[in-house]
Structure formats: C-alpha cells, structure tokens
Coordinates of C-alpha atoms in Angstrom, one line a residue:
X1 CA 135.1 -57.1 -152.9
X2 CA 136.0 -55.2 -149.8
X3 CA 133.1 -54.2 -147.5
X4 CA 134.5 -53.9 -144.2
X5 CA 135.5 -50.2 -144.3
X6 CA 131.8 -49.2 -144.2
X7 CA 131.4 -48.8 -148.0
X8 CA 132.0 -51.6 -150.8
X9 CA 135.1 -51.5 -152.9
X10 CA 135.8 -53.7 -156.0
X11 CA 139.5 -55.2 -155.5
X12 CA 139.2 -57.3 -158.7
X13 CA 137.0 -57.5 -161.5
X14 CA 136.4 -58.9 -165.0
X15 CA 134.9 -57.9 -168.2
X16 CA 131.9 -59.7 -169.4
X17 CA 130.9 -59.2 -173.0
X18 CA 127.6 -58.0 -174.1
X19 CA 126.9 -60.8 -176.2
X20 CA 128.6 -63.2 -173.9
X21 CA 125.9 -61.8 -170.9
X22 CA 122.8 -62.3 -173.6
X23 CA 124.1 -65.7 -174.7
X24 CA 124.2 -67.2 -170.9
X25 CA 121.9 -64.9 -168.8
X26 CA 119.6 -63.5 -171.2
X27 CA 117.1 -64.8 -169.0
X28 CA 117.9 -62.5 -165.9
X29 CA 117.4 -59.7 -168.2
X30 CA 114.5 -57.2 -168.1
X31 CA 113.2 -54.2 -170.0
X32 CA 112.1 -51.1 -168.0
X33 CA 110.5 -48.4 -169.0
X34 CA 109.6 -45.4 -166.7
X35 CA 107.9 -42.0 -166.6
X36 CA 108.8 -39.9 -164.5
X37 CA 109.1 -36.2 -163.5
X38 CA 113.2 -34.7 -164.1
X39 CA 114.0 -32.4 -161.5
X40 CA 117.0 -30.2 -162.9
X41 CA 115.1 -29.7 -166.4
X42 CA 111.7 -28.9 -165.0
X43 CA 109.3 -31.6 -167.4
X44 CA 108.2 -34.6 -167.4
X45 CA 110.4 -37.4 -169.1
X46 CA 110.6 -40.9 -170.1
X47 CA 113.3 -43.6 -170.5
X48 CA 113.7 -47.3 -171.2
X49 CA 116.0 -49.5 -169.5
X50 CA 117.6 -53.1 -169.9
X51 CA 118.6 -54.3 -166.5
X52 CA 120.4 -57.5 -165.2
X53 CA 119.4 -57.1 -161.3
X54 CA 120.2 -54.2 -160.0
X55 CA 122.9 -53.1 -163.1
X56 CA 121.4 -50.8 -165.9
X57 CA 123.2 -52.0 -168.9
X58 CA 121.8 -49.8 -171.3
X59 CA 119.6 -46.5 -170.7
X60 CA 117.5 -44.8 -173.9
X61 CA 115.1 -41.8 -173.8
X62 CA 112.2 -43.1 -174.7
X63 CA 109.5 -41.8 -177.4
X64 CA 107.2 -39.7 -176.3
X65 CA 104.9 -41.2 -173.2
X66 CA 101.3 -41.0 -173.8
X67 CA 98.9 -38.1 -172.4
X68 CA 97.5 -39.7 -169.5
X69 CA 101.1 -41.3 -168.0
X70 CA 102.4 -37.1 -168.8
X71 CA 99.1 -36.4 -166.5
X72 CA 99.6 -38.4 -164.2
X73 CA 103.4 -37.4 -163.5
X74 CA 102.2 -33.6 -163.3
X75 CA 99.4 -34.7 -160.8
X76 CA 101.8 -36.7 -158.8
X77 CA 104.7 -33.8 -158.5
X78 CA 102.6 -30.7 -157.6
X79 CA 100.5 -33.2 -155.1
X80 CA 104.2 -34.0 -153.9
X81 CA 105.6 -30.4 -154.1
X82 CA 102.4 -28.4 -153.1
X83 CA 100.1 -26.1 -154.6
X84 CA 102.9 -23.1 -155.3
X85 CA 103.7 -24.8 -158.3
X86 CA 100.6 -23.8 -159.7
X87 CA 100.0 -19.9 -161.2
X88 CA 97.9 -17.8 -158.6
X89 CA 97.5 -14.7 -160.1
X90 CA 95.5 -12.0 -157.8
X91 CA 92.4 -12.5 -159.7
X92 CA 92.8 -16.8 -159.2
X93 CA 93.7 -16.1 -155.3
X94 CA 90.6 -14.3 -154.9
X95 CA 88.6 -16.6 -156.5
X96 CA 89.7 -19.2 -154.5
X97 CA 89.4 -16.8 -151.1
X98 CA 85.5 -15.8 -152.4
X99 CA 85.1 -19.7 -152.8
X100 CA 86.1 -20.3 -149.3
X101 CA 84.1 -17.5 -148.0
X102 CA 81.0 -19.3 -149.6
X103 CA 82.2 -23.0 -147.5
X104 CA 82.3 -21.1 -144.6
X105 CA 78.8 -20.0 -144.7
X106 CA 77.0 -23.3 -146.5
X107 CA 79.0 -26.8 -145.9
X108 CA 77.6 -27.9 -149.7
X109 CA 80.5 -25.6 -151.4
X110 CA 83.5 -26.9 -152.1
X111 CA 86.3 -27.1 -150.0
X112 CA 89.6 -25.1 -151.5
X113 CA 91.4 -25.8 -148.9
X114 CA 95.1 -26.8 -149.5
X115 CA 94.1 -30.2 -148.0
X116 CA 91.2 -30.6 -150.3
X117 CA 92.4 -29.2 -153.3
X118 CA 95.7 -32.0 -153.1
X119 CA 93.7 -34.6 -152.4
X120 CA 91.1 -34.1 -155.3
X121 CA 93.6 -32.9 -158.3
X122 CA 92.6 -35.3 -160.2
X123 CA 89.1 -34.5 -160.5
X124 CA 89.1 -30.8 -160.8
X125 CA 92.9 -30.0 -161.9
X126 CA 93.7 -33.1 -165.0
X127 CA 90.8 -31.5 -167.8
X128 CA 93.3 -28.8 -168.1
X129 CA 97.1 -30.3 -167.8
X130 CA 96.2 -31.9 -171.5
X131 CA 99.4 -30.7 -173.7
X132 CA 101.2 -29.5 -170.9
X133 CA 104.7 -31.0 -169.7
X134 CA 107.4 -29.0 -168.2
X135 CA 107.0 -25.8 -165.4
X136 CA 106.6 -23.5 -168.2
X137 CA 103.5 -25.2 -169.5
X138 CA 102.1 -25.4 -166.0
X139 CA 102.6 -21.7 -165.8
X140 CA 99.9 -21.0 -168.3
X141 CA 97.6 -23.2 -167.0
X142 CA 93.8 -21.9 -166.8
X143 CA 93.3 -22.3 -163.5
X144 CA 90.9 -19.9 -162.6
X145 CA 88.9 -21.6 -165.1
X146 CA 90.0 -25.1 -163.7
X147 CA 88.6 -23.8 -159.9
X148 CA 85.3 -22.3 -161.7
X149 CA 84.8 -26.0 -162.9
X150 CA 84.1 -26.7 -159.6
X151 CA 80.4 -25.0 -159.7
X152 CA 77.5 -25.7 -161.0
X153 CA 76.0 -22.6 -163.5
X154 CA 73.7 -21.7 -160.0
X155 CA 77.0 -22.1 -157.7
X156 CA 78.5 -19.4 -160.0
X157 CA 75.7 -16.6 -159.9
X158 CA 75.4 -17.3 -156.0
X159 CA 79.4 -16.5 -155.7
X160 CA 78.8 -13.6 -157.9
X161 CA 76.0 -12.6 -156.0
X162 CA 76.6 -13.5 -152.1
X163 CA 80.3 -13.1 -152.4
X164 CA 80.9 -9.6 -154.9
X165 CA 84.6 -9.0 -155.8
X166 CA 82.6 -5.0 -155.4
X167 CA 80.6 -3.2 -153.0
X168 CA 78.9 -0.1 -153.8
X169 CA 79.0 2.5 -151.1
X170 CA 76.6 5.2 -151.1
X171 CA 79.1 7.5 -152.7
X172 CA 78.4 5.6 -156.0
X173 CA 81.9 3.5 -155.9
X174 CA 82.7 0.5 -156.2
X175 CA 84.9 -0.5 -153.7
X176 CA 87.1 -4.1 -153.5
X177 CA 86.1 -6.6 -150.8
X178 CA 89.7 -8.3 -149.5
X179 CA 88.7 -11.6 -148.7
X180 CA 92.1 -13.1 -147.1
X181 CA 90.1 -13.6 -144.0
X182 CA 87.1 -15.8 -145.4
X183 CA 85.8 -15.5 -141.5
X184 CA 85.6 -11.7 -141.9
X185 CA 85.8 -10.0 -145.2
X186 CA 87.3 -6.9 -145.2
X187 CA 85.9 -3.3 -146.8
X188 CA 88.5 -1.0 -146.9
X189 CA 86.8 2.5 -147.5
X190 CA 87.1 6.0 -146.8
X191 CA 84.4 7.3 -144.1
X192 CA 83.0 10.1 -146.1
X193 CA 81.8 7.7 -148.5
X194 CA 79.7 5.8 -146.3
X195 CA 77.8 8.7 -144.8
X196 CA 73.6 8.0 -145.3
X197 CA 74.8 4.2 -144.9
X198 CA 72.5 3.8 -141.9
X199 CA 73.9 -0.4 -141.1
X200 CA 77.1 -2.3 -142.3
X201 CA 77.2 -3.9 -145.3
X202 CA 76.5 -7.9 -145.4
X203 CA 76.9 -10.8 -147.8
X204 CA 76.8 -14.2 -147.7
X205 CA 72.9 -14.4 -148.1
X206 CA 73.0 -11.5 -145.3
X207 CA 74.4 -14.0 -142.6
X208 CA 77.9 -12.4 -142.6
X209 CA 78.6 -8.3 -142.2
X210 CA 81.6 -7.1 -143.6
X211 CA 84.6 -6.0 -141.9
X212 CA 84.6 -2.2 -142.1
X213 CA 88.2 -0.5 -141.9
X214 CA 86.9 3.2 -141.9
X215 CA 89.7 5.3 -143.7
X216 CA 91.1 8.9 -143.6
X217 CA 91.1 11.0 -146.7
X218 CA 94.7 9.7 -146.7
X219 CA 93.9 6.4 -146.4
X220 CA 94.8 5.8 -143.4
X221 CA 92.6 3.4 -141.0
X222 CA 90.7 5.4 -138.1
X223 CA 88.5 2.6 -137.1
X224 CA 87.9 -1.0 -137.7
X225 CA 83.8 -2.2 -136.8
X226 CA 81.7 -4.6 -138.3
X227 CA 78.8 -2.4 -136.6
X228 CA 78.6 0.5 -138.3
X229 CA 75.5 1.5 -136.6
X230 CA 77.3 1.8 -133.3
X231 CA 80.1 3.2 -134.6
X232 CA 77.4 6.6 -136.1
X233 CA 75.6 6.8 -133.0
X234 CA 78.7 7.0 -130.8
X235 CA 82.4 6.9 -131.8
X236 CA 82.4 8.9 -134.9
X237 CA 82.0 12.0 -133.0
X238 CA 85.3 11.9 -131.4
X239 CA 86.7 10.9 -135.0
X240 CA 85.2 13.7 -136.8
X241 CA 86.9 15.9 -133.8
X242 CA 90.1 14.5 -134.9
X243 CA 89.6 14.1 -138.4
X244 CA 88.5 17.8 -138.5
X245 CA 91.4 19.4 -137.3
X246 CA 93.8 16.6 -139.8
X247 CA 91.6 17.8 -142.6
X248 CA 89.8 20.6 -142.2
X249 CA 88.9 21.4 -145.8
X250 CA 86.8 18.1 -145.6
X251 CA 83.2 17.8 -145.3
X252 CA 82.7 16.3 -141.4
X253 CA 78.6 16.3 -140.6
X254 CA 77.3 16.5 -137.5
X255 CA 74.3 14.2 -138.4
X256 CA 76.5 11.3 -141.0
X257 CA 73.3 9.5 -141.3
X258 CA 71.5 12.4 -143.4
X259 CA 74.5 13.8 -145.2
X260 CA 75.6 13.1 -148.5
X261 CA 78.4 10.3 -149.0
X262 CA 81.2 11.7 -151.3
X263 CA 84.2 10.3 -152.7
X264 CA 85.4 14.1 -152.6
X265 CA 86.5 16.5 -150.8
X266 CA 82.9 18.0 -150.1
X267 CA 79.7 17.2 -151.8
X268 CA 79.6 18.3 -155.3
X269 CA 83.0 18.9 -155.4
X270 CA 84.9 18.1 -158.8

C-alpha cells in the first residue's frame, strides 16, 4: 500500500476466500444491523451487516424493523431536518399561530415554538407517526390533531374562546383574525362595517386589542389602529373626506358611532 500521495492506493493484493476468512478469523467477525433513515428514497430502512473491522463483507436488507425503531428514525430526521418536513396546511399554521397567541398572554400554554416543538417530538408528535415510514406517509399525518393533543378539554374551549379563528363586526360578518403576529393580531375589515363599534375589539381574556387595518370598499388599507376610539373621534374625518370623493356612492356618516355598519354599499342595500 502506497499512502504517501495524500490518498491510499493498493499496489498488491491477495484473495482471501470466504470460507478460508470464517475458518481462521471468524472471531473478528461481527453482525450489524442498523435502522436508519435513506435519503434518495425518502423512508425509513433497515439492513444487516457482517463485518471484519472496518470491511462490510456481506450487506442484506433486513426484514421489516419494528414500530418503535421506524418511530424513532422519523423523530430523529425531522428533529435533524426541521419542522418543514411536516404538513402545515393554513388551517394547522393557524392553529399553531392562535396557540402561540395564547403563550403569549398566560406562560402555562404551551410553547409552539420551533425550539420547543423539536425538542419535545416525542411527546406530542410519536402517537401519530404509528404506520407511517417514508415522506409520503408523513404527508398525511394528523397534525392538527397531533398539536390539539397538546390541550387539555378546558385549554381547547379557552383557545376557541379567547383566541376566535372569527370576529363578528357589527355588520353581522364574520371576519378572519390573521394571527402571524401572535404580539398583535390582525383584523382586516372594511370601515363601513365597523360603524356603531364604539372601542376596538379585544381577545385574549380582554388583555390584548386587536390590530385594526381599516379597509376601503376596495380593500385597500386606509388606516392601521389598535384604538379605534381615537381613530372615530378624530382621524376618520379626514378619511371619510377622502374616501367620499374615491367612492362617493358609499354610505360616509358624519356621526360613525350612531350609524348603521353595513357590509354594502349603503344600509339596506341588496
């Protein structure tokens, strides 16, 4: 053998027979059998091994491993790889941005927090990775259900009820709450629809007011506040000057506080 070029080279070798090896060294030989996650196939696999040292003289796929090694293999990769590998849906990432919103306001909840979440799989993630193996399994996976586990029956009618996916405005919809920002909330609405609404929304057992963003009839935003109060009592008069002459076949009150929310064009509009 030739090392001295930075990387070994074999110069001169002989054959050693299979049965001449087992006959003199079986000793030296070992059995190994490993579990492990394959990379270019996606699942998790298994082999067995005979080695002498370092050399793998013979490599079989093994049978297959048993539930909790598959488990264990899934928990170890996405821990590794991060918590992309898992399916979040819209409806599973706003779970997980409501529950977040509810650890901000009482230290008891759970933390969902990348951080947390990796470092407790095991508890809250393996009840559901039973019969699952490969990427595509994992893309089926519950796991909605598998954060709900998380709460208590109580911990799940407070979410419902201090964090809403809905608000109802005094127009009579119901309006999503965009909770990306767990330190403000966000409720995206058209003014007219809030007229009569006398102060801003608030959840989280009333400690925490939503984020208004007041909207055009086009959408558009015209003013952020999380003091809707204020925002009656002084600024809306220069944006009913401007939203009157944008849209003047729109219903713009002097007085917002005793006029009728719509979700129309005008009050009793169809």
């Amino acid at each position: 053998m030739d090392d001295r070029a930075g990387q070994g080279r074999i110069l001169l070798a002989a054959e050693l027979p299979e049965a001449e090896l087992l006959l003199h060294h079986a000793d030296s030989l070992t059995e190994e059998r490993a579990v492990f996650w394959d990379k270019e196939s996606g699942s998790v696999k298994a082999h067995r091994r005979t080695m002498f040292g370092a050399l793998v003289l013979k490599e079989t796929t093994h049978e297959r491993p048993e539930a909790e090694e598959i488990e264990e293999v899934l928990l170890s990769v996405i821990a590794e790889e991060g918590l992309d590998m898992l399916p979040w849906d819209k409806g599973t990432a706003q779970l997980r941005q409501r529950m977040a919103f509810m650890h901000k306001v009482r230290k008891d909840w759970p933390d969902v927090s990348d951080e947390a979440l990796l470092n407790t799989l095991g508890d809250w993630l393996r009840p559901y990775l039973q019969g699952m193996r490969n990427l595509r399994d994992l893309q089926r996976l519950p796991l909605s259900k598998a954060l709900e586990g998380m709460l208590d029956w109580n911990s799940r009618q407070m979410l419902d009820r201090e964090a809403p996916t809905h608000i109802t405005v005094p127009s009579g919809s119901r309006v999503p709450l965009d909770y990306s920002n767990p330190e403000a909330p966000v409720l995206a609405v058209r003014l007219q629809e809030m007229f009569g609404q006398v102060d801003t929304p608030r959840i989280g057992m009333g400690q925490v007011p939503v984020l208004l963003h007041l909207l055009s009839p086009a959408r558009r935003p015209m003013q952020v506040t999380a003091d809707l109060g204020s925002f009656w009592r002084s600024t809306y008069f220069e944006v009913k000057k401007d939203l009157k002459g944008r849209y003047p076949k729109h219903y713009w009150p002097d007085d917002p506080l005793q006029a009728v929310a719509t979700s129309r064009t005008r009050p009793g509009n169809k």
